[in-house]
PDB file of C-alpha atoms in Angstrom:
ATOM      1  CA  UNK A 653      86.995 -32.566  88.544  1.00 55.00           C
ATOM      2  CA  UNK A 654      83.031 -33.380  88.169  1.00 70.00           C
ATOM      3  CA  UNK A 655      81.036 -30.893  90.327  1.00 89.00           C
ATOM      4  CA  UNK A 656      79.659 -33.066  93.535  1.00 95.00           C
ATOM      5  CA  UNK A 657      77.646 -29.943  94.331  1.00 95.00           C
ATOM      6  CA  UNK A 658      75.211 -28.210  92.020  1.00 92.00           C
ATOM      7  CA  UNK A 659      72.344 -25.929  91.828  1.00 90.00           C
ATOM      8  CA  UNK A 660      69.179 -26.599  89.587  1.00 83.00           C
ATOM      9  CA  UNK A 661      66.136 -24.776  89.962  1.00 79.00           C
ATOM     10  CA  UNK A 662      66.303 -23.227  93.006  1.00 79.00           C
ATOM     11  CA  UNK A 663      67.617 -26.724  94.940  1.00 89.00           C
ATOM     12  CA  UNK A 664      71.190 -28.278  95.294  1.00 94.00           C
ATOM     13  CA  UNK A 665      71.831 -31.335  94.370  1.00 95.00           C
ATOM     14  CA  UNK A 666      74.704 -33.774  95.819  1.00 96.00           C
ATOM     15  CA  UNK A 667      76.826 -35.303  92.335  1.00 96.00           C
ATOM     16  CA  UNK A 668      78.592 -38.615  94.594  1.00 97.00           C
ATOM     17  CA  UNK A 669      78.523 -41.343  91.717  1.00 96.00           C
ATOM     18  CA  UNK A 670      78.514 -41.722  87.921  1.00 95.00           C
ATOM     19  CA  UNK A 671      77.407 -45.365  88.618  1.00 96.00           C
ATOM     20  CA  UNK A 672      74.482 -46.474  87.919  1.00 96.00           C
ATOM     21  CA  UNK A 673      72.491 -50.237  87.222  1.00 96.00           C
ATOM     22  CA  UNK A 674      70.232 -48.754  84.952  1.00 95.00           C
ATOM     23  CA  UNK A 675      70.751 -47.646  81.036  1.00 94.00           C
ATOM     24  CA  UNK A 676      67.559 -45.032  80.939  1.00 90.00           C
ATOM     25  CA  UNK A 677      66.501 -44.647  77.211  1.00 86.00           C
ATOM     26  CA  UNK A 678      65.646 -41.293  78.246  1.00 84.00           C
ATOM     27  CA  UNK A 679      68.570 -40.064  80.617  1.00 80.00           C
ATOM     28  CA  UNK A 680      69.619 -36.704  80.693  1.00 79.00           C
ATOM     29  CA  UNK A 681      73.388 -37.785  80.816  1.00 75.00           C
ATOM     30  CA  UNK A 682      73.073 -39.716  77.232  1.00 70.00           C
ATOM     31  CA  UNK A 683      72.290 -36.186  75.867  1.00 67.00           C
ATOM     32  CA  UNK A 684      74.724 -33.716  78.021  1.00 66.00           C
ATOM     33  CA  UNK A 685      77.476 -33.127  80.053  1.00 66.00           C
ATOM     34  CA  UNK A 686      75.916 -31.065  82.868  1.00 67.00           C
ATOM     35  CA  UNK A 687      72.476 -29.438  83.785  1.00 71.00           C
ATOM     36  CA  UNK A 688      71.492 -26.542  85.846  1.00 71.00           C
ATOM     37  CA  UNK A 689      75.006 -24.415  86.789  1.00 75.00           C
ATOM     38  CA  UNK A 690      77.308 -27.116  86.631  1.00 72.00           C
ATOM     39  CA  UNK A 691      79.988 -27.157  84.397  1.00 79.00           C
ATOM     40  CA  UNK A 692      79.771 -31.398  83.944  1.00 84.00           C
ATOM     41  CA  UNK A 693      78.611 -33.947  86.123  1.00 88.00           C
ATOM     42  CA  UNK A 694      80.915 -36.562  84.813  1.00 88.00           C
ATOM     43  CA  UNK A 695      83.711 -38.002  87.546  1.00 91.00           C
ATOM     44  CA  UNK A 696      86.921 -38.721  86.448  1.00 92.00           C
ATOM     45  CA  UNK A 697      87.125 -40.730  89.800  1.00 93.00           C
ATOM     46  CA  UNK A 698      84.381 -41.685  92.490  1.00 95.00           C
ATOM     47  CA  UNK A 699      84.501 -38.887  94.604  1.00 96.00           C
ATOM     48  CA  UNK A 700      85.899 -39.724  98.243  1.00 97.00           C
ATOM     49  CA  UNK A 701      84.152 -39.093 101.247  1.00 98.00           C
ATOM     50  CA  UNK A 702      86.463 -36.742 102.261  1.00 97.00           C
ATOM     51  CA  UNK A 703      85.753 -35.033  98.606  1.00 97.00           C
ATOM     52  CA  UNK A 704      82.471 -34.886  98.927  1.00 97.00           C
ATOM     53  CA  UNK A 705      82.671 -32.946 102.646  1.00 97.00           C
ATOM     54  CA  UNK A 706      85.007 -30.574 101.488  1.00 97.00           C
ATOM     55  CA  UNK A 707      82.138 -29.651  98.863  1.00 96.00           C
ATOM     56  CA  UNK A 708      79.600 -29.448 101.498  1.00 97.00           C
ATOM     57  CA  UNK A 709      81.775 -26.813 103.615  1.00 97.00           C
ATOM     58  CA  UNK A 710      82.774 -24.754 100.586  1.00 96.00           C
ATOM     59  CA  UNK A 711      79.379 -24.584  99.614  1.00 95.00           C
ATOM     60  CA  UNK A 712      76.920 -21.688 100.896  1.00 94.00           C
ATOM     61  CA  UNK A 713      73.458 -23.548 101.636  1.00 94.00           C
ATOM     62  CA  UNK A 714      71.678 -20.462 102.915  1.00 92.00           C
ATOM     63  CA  UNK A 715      68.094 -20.367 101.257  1.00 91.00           C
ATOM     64  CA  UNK A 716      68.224 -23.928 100.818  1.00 93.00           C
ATOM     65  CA  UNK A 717      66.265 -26.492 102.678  1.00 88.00           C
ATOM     66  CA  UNK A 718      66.645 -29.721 100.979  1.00 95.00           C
ATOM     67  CA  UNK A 719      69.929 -31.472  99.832  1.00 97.00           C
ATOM     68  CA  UNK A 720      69.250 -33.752  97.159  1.00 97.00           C
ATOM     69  CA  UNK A 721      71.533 -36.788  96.204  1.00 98.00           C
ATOM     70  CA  UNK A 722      70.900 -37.065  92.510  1.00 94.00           C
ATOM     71  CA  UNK A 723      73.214 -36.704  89.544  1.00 88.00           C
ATOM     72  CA  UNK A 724      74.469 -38.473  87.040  1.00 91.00           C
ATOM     73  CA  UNK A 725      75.033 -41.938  88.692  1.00 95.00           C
ATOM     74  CA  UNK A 726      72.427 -43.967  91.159  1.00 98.00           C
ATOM     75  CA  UNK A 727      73.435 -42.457  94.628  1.00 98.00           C
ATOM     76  CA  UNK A 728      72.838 -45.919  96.162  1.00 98.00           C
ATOM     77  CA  UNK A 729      75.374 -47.488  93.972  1.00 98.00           C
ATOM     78  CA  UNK A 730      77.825 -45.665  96.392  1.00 98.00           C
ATOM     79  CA  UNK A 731      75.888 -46.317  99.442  1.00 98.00           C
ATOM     80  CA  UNK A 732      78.950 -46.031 101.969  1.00 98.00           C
ATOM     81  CA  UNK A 733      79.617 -42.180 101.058  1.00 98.00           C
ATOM     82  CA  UNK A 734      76.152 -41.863 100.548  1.00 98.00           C
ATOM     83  CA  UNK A 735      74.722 -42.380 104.211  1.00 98.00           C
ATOM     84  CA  UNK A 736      78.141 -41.106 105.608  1.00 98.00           C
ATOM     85  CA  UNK A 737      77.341 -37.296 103.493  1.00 98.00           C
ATOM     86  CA  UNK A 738      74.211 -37.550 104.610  1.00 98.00           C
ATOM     87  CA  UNK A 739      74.060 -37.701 108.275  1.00 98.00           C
ATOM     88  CA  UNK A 740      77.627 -35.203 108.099  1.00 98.00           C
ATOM     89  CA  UNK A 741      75.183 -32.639 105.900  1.00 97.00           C
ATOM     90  CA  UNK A 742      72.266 -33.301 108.741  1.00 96.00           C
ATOM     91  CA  UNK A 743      74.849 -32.456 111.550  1.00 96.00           C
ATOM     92  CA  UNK A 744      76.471 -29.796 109.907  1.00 96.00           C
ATOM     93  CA  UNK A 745      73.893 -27.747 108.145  1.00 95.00           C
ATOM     94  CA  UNK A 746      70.702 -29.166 109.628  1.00 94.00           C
ATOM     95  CA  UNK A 747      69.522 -29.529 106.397  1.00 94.00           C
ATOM     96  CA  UNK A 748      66.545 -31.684 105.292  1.00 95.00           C
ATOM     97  CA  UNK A 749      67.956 -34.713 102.538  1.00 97.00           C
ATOM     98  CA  UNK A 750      66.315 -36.134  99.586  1.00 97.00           C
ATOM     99  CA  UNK A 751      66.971 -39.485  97.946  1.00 98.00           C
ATOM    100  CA  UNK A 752      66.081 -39.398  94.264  1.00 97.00           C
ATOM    101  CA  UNK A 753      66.351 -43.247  93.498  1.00 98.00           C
ATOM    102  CA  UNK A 754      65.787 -45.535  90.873  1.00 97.00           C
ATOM    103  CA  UNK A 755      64.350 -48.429  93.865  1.00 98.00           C
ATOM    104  CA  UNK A 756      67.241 -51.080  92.884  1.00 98.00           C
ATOM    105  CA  UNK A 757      69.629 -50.180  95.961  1.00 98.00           C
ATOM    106  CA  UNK A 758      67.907 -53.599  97.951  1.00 98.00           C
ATOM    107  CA  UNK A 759      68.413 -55.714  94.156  1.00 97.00           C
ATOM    108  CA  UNK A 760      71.590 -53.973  93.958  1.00 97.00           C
ATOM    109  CA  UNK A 761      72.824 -54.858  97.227  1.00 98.00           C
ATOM    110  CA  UNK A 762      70.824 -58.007  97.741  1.00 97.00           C
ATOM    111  CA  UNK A 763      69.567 -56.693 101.152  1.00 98.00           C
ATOM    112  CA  UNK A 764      67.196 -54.354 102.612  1.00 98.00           C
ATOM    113  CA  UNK A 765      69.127 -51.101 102.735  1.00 98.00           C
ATOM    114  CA  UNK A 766      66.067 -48.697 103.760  1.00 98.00           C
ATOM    115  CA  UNK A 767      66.659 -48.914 107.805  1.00 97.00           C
ATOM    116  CA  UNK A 768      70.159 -47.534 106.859  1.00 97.00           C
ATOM    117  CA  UNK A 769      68.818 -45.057 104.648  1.00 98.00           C
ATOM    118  CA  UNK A 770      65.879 -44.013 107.110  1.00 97.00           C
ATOM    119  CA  UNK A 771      68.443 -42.881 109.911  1.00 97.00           C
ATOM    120  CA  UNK A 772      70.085 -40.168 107.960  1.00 97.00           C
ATOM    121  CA  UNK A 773      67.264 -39.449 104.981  1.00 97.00           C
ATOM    122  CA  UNK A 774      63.859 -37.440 105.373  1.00 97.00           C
ATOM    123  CA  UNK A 775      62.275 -38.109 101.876  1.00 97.00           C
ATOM    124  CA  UNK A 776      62.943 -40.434  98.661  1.00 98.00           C
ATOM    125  CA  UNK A 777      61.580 -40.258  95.020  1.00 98.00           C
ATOM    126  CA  UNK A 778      61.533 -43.648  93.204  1.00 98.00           C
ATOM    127  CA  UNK A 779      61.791 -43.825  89.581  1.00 96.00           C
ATOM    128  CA  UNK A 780      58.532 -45.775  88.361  1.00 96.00           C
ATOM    129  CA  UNK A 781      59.085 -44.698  84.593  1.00 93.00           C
ATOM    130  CA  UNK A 782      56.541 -47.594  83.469  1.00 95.00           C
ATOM    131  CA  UNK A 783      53.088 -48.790  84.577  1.00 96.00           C
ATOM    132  CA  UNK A 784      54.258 -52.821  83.216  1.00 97.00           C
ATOM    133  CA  UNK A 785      57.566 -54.824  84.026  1.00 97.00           C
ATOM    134  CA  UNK A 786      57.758 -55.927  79.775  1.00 96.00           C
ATOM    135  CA  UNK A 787      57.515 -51.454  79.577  1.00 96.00           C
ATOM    136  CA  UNK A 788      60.038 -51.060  82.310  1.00 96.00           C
ATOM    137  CA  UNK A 789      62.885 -53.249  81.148  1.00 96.00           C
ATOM    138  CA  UNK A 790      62.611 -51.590  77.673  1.00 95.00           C
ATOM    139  CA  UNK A 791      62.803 -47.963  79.130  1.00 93.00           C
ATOM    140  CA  UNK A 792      65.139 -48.278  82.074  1.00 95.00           C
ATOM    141  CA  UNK A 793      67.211 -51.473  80.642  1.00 96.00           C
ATOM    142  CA  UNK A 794      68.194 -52.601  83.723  1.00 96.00           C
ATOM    143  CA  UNK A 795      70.898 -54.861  85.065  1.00 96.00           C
ATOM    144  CA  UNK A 796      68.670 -57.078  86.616  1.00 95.00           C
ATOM    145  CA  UNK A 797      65.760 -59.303  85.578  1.00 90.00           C
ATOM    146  CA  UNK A 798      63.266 -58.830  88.642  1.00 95.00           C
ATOM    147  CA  UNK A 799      64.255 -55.375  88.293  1.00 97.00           C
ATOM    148  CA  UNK A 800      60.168 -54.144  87.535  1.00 98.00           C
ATOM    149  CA  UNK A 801      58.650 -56.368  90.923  1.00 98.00           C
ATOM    150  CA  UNK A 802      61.987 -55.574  93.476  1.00 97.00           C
ATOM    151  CA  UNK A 803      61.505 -51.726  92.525  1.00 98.00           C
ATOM    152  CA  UNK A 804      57.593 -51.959  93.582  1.00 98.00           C
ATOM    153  CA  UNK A 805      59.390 -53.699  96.740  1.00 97.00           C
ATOM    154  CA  UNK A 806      61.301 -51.330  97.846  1.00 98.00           C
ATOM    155  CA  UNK A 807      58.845 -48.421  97.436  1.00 98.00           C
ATOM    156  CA  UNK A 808      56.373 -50.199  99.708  1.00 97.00           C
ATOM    157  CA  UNK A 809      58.834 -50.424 102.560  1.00 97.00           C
ATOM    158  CA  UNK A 810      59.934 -47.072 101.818  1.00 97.00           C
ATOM    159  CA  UNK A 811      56.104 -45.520 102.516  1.00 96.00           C
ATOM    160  CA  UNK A 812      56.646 -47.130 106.073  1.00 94.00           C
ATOM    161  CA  UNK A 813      60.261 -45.617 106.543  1.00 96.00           C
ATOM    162  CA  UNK A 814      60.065 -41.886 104.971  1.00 96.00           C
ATOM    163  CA  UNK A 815      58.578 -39.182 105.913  1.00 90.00           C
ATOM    164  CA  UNK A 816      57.877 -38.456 102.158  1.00 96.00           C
ATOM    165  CA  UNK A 817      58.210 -41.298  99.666  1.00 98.00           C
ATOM    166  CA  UNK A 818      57.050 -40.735  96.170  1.00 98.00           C
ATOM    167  CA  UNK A 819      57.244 -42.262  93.023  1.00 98.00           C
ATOM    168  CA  UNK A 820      57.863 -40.108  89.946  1.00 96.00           C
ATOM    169  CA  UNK A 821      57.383 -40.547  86.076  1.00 93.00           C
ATOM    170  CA  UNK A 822      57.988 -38.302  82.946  1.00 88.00           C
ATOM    171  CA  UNK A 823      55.339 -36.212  81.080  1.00 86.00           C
ATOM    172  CA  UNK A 824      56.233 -37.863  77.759  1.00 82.00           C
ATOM    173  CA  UNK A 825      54.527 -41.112  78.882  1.00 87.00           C
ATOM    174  CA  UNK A 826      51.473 -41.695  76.287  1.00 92.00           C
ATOM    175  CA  UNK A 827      48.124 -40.606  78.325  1.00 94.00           C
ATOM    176  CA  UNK A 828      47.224 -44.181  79.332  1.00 95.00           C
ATOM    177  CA  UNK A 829      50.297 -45.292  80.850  1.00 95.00           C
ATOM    178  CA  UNK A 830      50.405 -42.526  83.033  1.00 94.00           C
ATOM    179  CA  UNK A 831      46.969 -43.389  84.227  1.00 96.00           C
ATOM    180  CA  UNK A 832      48.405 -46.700  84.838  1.00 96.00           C
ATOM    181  CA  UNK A 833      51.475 -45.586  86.451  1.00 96.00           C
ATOM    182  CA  UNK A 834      48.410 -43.284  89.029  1.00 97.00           C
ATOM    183  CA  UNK A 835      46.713 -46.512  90.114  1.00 97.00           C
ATOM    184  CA  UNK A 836      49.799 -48.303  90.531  1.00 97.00           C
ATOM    185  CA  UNK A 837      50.818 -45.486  93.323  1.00 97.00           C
ATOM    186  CA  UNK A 838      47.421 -44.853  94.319  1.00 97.00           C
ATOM    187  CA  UNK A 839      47.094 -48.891  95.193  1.00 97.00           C
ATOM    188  CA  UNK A 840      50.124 -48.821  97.184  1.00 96.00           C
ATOM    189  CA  UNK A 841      49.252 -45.102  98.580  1.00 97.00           C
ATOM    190  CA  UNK A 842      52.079 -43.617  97.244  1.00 98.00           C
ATOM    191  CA  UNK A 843      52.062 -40.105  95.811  1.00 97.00           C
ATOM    192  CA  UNK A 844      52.998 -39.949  92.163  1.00 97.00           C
ATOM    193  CA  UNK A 845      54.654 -37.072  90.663  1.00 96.00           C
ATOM    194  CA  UNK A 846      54.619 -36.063  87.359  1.00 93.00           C
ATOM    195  CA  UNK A 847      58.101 -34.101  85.810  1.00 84.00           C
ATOM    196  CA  UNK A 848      58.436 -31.951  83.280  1.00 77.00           C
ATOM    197  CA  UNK A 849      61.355 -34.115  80.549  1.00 67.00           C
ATOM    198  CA  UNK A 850      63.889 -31.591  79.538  1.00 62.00           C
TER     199      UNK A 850
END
């Protein structure tokens, strides 16, 4: 079985899906099995609630103060298990939780989904990984259309439901379209955070 918990970095991360609406030209999981000290983040199965609990209490989150649901798979693609881990890591381990999201979880599930997420999540990262919608389809090769304007969507009604809600990008964008990528989060006053690709 897939690890549903793993460390990276100093930080655990929560595993819960290998689904995802997105085909990132760049994604980590077209080049490996695994990163930080997992062994592979690839489910044989969707892991069950009840699977993903059991990996909560086995795991020791002293020195840890941020869960964050990111793996191999878009966390909101499971949304159920998502919000239920959540708020049981919140009660358990009074943790602080992280939502690194591509922004399709509203396209995805052709409603607003942020009031759910706000009751159990603290902060979110949004993928922006392209300052135009003609750059984003190419990179991120989405399963929608609209994906580009509904992503922009959701971050905006994110700001307004996080305590933290940033968009991120990758430091192999040429020069100029990360200076695009800045004004589009400085417009919508959204910090934008710049990662390391490895």
């Amino acid at each position: 079985m897939a690890d549903i918990l793993y460390t990276y970095k100093n930080q655990v991360y929560a595993n819960i899906t290998n689904r995802c609406n997105c085909n990132c030209t760049f994604c980590v999981r077209c080049l490996k099995d695994s990163v930080g000290e997992s062994d592979t983040l690839w489910h044989k199965s969707e892991p069950t609630l009840e699977e993903i609990q059991k990996a909560m209490d086995t795991f020791d989150f002293s020195g840890y103060d941020e869960l964050v649901f990111c793996g191999y798979g878009e966390p909101t693609c499971a949304l159920e298990n998502l919000i239920a881990s959540a708020a049981y890591a919140k009660k358990q381990y009074k943790i602080a939780i992280r939502l690194n999201t591509n922004g399709l979880g509203n396209l995805h599930h052709k409603r607003n989904i942020i009031p759910e997420l706000a009751k159990v999540i603290d902060n979110i990262s949004i993928s922006l990984n392209a300052p135009t919608a003609e750059k984003y389809q190419a990179v991120t090769r989405p399963q929608f259309e609209n994906a580009f304007p509904a992503m922009l969507e959701f971050a905006s009604l994110a700001k307004a439901a996080f305590v933290h809600t940033q968009f991120s990008i990758v430091d192999i964008l040429p020069a100029d379209e990360i200076a695009a990528c800045q004004k589009i989060a400085d417009d919508r006053e959204i910090y934008l955070k710049i990662r390391k690709y490895s």
